[in-house]
XYZ file of C-alpha atoms in Angstrom:
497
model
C 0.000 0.000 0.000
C 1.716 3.078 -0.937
C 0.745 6.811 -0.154
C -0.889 9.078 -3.046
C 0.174 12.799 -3.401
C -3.491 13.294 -4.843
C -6.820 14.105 -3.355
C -10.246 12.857 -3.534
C -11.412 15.383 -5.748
C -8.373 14.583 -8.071
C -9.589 10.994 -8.188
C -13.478 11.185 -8.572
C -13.622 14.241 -11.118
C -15.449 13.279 -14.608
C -16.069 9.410 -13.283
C -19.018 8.151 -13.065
C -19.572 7.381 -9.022
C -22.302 5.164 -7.588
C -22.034 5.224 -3.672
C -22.208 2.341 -1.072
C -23.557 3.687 2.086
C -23.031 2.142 5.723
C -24.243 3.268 8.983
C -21.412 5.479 9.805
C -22.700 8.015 7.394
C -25.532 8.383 9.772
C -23.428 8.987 13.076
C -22.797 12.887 12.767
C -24.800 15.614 13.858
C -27.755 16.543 13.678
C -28.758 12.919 13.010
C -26.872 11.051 15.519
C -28.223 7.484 15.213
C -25.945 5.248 17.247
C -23.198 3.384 15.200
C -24.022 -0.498 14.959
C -21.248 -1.092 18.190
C -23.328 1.040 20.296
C -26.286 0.026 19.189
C -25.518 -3.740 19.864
C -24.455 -2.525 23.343
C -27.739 -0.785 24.060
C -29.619 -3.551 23.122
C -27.349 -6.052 25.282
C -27.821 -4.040 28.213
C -31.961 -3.990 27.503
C -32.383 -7.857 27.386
C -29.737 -9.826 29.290
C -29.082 -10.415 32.704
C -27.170 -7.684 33.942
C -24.236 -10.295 35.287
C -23.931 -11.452 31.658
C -23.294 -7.740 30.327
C -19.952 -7.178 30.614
C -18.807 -10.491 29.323
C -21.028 -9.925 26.009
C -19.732 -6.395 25.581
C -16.207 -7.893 25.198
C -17.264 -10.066 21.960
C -15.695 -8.058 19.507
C -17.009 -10.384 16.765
C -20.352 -9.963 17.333
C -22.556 -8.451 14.340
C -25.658 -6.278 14.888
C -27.547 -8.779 12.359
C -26.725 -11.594 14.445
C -28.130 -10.020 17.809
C -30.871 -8.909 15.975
C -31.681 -12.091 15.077
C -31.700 -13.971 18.615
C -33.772 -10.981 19.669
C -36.095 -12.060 17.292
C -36.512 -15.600 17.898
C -36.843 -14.527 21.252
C -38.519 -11.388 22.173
C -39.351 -9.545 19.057
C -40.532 -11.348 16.103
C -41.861 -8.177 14.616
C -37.984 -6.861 14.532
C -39.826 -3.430 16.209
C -35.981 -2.768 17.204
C -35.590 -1.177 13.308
C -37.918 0.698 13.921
C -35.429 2.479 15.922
C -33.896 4.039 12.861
C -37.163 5.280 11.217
C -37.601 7.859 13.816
C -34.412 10.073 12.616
C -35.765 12.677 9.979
C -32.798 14.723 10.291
C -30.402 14.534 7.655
C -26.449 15.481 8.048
C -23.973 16.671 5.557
C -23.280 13.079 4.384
C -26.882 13.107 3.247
C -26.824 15.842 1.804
C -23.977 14.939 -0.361
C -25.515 11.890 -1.582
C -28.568 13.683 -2.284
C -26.952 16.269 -4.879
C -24.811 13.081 -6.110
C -28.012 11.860 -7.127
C -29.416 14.491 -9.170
C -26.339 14.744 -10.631
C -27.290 11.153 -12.335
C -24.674 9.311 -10.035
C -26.141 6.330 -7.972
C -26.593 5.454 -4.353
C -27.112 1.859 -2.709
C -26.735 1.671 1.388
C -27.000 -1.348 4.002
C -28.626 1.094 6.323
C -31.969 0.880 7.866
C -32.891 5.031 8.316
C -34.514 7.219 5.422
C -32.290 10.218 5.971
C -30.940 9.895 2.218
C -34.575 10.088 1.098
C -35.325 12.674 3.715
C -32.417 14.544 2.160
C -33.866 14.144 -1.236
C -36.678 15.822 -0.438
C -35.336 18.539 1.822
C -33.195 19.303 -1.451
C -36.092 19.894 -3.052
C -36.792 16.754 -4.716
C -40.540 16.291 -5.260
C -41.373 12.954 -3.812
C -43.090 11.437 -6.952
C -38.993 11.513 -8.538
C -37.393 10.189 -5.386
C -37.964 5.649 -5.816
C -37.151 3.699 -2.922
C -36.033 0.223 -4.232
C -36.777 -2.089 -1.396
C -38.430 -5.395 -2.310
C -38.152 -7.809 -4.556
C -40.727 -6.335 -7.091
C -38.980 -2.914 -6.963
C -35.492 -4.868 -7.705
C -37.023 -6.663 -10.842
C -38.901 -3.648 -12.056
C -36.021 -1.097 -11.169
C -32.709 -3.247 -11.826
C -31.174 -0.150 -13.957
C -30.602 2.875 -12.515
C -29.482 4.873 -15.209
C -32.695 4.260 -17.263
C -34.619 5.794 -13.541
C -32.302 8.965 -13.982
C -32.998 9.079 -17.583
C -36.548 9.493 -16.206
C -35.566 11.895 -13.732
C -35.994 9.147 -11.158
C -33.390 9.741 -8.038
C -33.313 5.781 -7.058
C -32.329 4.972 -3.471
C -31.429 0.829 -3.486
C -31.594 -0.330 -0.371
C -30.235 -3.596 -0.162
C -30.872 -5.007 2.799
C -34.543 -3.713 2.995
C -36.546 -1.351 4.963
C -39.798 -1.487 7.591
C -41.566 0.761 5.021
C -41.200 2.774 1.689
C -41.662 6.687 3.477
C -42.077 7.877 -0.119
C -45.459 5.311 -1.117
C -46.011 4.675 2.751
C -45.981 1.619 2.010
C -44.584 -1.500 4.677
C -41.836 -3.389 3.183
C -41.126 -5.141 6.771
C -41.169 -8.396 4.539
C -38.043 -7.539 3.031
C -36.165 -6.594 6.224
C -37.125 -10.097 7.471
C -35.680 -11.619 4.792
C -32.247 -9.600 5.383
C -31.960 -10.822 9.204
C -32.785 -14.464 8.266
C -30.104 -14.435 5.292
C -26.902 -13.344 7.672
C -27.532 -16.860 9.964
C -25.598 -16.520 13.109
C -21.777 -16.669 10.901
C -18.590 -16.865 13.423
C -15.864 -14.656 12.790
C -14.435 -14.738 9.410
C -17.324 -16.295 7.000
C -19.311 -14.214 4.462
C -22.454 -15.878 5.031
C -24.537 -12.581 3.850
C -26.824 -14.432 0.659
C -27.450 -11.535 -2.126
C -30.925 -12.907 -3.482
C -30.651 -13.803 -7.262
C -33.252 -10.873 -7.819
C -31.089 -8.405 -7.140
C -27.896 -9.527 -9.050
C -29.059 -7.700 -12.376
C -28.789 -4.109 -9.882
C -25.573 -4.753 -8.765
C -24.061 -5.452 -12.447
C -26.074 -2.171 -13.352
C -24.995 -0.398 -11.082
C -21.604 -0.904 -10.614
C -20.690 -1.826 -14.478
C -17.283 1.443 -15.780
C -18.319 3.283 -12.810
C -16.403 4.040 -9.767
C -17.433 2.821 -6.627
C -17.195 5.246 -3.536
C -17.687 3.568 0.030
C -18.933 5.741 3.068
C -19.827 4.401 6.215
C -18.060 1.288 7.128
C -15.346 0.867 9.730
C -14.389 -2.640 8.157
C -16.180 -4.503 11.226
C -18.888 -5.044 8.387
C -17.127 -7.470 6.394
C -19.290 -10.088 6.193
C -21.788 -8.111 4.591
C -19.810 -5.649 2.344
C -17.454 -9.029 0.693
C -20.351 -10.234 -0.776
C -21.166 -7.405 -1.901
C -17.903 -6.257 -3.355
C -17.957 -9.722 -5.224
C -20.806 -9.555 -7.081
C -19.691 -5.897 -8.508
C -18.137 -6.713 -11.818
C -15.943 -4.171 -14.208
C -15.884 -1.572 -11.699
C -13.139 0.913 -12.754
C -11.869 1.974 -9.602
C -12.795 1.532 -5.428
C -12.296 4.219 -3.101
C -13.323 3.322 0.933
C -13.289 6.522 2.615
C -11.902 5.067 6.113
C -13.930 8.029 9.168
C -11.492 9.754 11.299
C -12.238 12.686 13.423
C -9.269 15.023 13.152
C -7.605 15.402 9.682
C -6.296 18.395 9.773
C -8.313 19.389 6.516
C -6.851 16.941 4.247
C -7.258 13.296 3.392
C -5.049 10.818 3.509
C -4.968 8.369 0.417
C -2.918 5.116 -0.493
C -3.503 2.685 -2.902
C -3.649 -0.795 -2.586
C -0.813 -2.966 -4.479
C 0.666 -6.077 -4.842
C 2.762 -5.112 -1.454
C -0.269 -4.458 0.546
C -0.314 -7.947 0.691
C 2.817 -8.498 2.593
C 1.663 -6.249 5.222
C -1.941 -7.595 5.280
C -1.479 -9.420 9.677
C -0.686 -5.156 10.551
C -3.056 -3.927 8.667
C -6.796 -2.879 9.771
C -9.767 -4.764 8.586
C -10.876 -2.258 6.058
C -7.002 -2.427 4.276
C -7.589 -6.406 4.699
C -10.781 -6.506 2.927
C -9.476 -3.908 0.089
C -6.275 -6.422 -0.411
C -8.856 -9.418 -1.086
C -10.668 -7.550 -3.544
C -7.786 -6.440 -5.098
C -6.247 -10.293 -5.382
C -9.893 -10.418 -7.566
C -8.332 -8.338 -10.315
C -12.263 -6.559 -10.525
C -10.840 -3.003 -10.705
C -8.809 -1.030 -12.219
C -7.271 1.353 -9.018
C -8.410 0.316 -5.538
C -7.561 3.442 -2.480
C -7.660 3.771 0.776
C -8.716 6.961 2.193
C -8.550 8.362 6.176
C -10.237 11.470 6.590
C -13.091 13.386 7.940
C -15.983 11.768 5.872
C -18.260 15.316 6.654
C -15.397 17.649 6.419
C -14.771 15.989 3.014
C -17.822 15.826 1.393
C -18.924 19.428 2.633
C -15.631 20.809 1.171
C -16.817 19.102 -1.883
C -20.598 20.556 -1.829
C -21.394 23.730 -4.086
C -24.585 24.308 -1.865
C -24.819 24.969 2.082
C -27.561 22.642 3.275
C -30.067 23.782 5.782
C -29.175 21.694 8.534
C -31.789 21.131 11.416
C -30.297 22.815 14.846
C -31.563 20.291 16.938
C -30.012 16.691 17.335
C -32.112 13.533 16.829
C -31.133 13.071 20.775
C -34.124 9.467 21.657
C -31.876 7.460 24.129
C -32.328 3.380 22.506
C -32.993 2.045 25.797
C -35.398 4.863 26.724
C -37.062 3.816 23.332
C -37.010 -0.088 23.735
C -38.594 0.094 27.250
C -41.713 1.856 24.902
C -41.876 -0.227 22.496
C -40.247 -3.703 22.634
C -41.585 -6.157 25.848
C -38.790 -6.717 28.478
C -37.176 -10.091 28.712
C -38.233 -12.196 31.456
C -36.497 -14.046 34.270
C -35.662 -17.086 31.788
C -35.232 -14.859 28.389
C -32.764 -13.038 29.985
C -30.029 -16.079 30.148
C -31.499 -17.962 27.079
C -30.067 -14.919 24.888
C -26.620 -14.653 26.566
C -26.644 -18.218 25.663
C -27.774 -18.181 22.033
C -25.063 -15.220 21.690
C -22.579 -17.436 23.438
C -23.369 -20.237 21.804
C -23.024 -18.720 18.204
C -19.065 -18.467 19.085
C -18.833 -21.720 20.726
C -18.015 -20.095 24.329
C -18.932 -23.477 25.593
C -18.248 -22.202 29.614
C -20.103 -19.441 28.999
C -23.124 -21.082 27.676
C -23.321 -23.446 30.145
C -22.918 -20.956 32.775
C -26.590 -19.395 31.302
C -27.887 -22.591 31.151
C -27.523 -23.904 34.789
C -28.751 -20.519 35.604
C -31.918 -21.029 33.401
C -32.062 -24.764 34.554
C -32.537 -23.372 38.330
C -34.616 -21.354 37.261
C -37.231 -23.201 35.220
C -36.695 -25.884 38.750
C -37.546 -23.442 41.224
C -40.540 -21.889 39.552
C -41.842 -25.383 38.122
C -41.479 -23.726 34.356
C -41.392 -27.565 32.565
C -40.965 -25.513 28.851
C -38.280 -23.689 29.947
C -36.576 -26.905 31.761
C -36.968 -28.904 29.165
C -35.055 -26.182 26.834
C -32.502 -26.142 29.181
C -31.827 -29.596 28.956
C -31.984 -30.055 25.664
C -29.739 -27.220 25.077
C -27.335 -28.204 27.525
C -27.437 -31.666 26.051
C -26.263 -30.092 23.100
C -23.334 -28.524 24.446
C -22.119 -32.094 25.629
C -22.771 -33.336 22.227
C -19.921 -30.418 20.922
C -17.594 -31.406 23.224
C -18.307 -35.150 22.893
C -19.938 -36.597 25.558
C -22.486 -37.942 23.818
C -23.896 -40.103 26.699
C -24.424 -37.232 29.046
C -26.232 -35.484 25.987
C -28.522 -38.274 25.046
C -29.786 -38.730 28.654
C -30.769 -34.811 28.463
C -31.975 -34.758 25.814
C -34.178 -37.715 26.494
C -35.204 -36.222 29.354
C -36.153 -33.061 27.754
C -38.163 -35.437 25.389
C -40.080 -36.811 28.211
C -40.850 -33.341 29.421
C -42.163 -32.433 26.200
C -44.560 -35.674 25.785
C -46.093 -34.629 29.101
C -46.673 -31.347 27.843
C -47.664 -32.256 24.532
C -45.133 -30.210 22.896
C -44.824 -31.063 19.525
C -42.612 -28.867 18.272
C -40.349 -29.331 21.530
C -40.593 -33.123 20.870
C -39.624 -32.952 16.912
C -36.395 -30.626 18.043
C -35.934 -33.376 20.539
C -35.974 -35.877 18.407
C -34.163 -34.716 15.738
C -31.614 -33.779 17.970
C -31.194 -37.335 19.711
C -30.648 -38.435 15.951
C -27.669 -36.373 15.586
C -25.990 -37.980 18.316
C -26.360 -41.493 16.621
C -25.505 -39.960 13.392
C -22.241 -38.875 15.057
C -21.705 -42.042 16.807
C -22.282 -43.747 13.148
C -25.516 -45.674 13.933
C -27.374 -44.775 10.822
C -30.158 -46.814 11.612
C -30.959 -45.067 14.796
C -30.140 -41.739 13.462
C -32.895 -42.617 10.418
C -34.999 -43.345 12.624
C -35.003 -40.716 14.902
C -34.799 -37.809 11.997
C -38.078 -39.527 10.219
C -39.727 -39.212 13.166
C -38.996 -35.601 13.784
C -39.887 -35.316 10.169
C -43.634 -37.143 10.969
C -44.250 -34.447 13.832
C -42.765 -31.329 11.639
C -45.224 -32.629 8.330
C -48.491 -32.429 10.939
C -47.643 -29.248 12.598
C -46.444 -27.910 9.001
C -43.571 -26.556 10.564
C -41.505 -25.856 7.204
C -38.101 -24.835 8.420
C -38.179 -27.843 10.851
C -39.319 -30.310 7.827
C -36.323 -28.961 5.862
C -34.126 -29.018 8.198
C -34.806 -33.055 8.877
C -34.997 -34.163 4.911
C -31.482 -32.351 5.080
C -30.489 -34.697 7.632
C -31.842 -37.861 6.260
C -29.985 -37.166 2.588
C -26.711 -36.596 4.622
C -27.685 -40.720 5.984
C -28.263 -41.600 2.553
C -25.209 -40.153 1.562
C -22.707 -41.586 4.040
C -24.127 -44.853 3.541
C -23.373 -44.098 -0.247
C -27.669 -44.026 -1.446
C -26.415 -41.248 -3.648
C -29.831 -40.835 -5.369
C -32.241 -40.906 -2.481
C -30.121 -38.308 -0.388
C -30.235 -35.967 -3.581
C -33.815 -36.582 -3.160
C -34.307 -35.147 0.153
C -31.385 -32.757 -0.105
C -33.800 -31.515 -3.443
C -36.841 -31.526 -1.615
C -35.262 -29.656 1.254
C -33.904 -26.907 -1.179
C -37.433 -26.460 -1.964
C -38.730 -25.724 0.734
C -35.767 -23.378 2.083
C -36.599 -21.751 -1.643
C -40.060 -21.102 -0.579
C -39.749 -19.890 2.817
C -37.054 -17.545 1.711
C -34.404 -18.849 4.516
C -31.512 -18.269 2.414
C -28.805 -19.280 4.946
C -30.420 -23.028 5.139
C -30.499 -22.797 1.441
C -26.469 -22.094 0.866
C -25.832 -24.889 3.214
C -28.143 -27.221 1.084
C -26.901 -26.239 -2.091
C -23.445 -27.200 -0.593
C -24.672 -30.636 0.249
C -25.859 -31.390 -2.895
């Protein structure tokens, strides 16, 4: 990576830019939404067991998509957290920026969940019929070029990994947001699990095809969104992150990634990381690296002085949450430390929520939240081997279940106490055991559970080398995970078969 004696204007003037916008943009005043760190800290604090809070805080790995989604599952299946981000109608000078970018026919795309680039647009002056929010999968198919939207005077905002609600229609596009959560899985450190839907594939060549692609926003914590991304962005000419800092001294610092910056890549920072990969792809032309002021750039850069609102969007999250999302209870409040735990395999840790949760559920006779307890501590044991310990929890977690006349509980049961045979390499057992889940699942039409069991049994076909019944049920389960949208279950299908 060498150092550039250029600047940013230098590099951008006569190209044709399209913009990839990350939450930073959204940090300075007067909007002042929380970055995604402090966000995910907020939220921590709100819903797990205050002795678990410090411990979480330290998981630097930890992406807001993956909290988001354990919330979910547990406490807020209408993902009324987002809604967090709606509030803000006060847009900074970043917005701004992108907002005269637009009507100067360049294009904007952003992984961000507010509407201050819209709310910009229209505060510019933009009359709302011209401004298109491209959100679901409709708008992607029917809007996949954005030059032929600015040829119609359309300013097109792509927002790729959806929205509650199109502010310009008023229409809710919660639908698509769902999607986004369910497609980043719970992914450990390292993997790109992010799944860019095929319907949105013709955008990104559109959008990105001779053009030069400016990135605002992200810190380089967000790589296992933005890769994905980057990949599917073909014949871009150059790449330009724009890296925040908060004291330049009124000038940028630029560098450009080479075949040295390779050498260098265990010192480097994630965002110079994440540049070398692309560049290893050979996909642009010139790839830079820029530290600066982001605001104190792009204002320099602005031939207009924006009417910025004097007041600072100022709604404290955890003021907000205690409005509008239900607190966790005694037993939610260690089964999401857990699930967080869990997703990073900090086996002590996990169990540590689970005796917890276990006493619990004992002491206040909770037999659903007991028989969770065991099954996921059963499953823990399983990980680290001890397979007999985990099938007599998980048994008993079974029995629990039957005298509830849970089942769901007793097809997760199930199909868990087949994975332990499966391990063990009793097949039989394990087919067994996985149909049965798969009998339960079919009459409570539970389709994620039914997938995730024909999966299962075409991995026993497979190892016992029935090559065309497991493509059978590894087919079938594709299906389904195709029709329910659950893109992470579909990438790991797609890899079985």
């Amino acid at each position: 990576m060498k150092a550039k004696n250029i600047n940013f204007k230098d590099i951008i003037e006569g190209k044709r830019l399209t913009f990839l916008v990350g939450a930073g943009c959204s940090v300075d005043a007067p909007s002042c939404i929380p970055a995604g760190r402090e966000m995910m800290n907020k939220i921590i604090k709100y819903t797990c067991q205050q002795s678990e809070i410090d411990k979480l805080l330290e998981i630097e790995q930890l992406r807001f998509e993956q909290l988001v989604e354990i919330i979910r599952d547990r406490l807020d299946p209408g993902l009324k957290i987002i809604d967090y981000y709606g509030l803000c109608d006060k847009p900074n000078i970043q917005h701004f920026f992108l907002a005269e970018m637009l009507k100067k026919g360049h294009f904007v795309m952003t992984t961000n969940f507010d509407f201050l680039i819209e709310y910009a647009l229209i505060q510019s002056g933009v009359p709302e019929g011209d401004i298109v929010p491209v959100i679901t999968k409709k708008d992607f198919m029917t809007y996949n070029c954005p030059q032929v939207l600015f040829n119609d005077n359309k300013k097109a905002v792509y927002k790729i990994h959806g929205s509650t609600k199109n502010i310009i229609t008023n229409k809710g596009t919660r639908d698509s947001l769902v999607a986004t959560i369910q497609a980043f899985g719970l992914g450990k450190e390292g993997e790109s699990i992010f799944q860019i839907e095929p319907f949105k594939r013709p955008m990104f060549e559109n959008i990105s095809r001779n053009r030069t692609l400016v990135m605002i926003g992200y810190s380089g914590n967000d790589d296992f969104d933005i890769i994905p991304t980057l990949k599917l962005l073909k014949d871009v000419e150059n790449i330009i992150w724009i890296d925040y800092i908060t004291n330049d001294g009124g000038i940028e610092q630029i560098y450009e990634i080479d075949d040295k910056t390779s050498k260098n890549t265990e010192k480097a920072n994630k965002a110079t990381r994440i540049l070398e990969g692309i560049y290893s792809m050979k996909n642009a032309k010139n790839i830079y690296y820029i530290k600066c002021n982001t605001s104190r750039l792009l204002k320099d850069l602005l031939k207009i002085n924006p009417l910025l609102n004097p007041n600072e969007f100022s709604l404290d999250p955890i003021e907000w949450l205690a409005s509008n999302v239900k607190s966790a209870n005694k037993f939610q409040k260690y089964i999401i430390p857990y699930k967080i735990y869990n997703s990073f395999d900090m086996h002590s840790d996990s169990m540590r929520c689970l005796k917890s949760l276990l006493s619990l559920a004992e002491e206040y006779g909770e037999l659903s939240w007991k028989s969770t307890a065991l099954n996921d501590i059963g499953e823990i044991y399983k990980a680290q081997g001890k397979y007999t310990e985990s099938l007599k929890l998980l048994k008993e977690a079974f029995k629990i279940d039957e005298q509830l006349n849970s089942r769901s509980g007793k097809a997760t049961r199930l199909n868990n106490i087949g994975r332990i045979y499966e391990v063990q390499g009793d097949y039989i057992k394990a087919i067994k055991y996985y149909k049965e889940s798969l009998k339960i699942d079919e009459e409570i039409k539970n389709l994620s559970g039914k997938a995730t069991d024909l999966n299962n049994i075409g991995f026993i076909y497979k190892k016992q080398g029935n090559y065309a019944k497991a493509l059978d049920y590894y087919n079938e389960a594709l299906k389904i995970s195709e029709n329910i949208g659950n893109l992470s279950k579909k990438a790991i299908f797609l890899n079985n078969i």
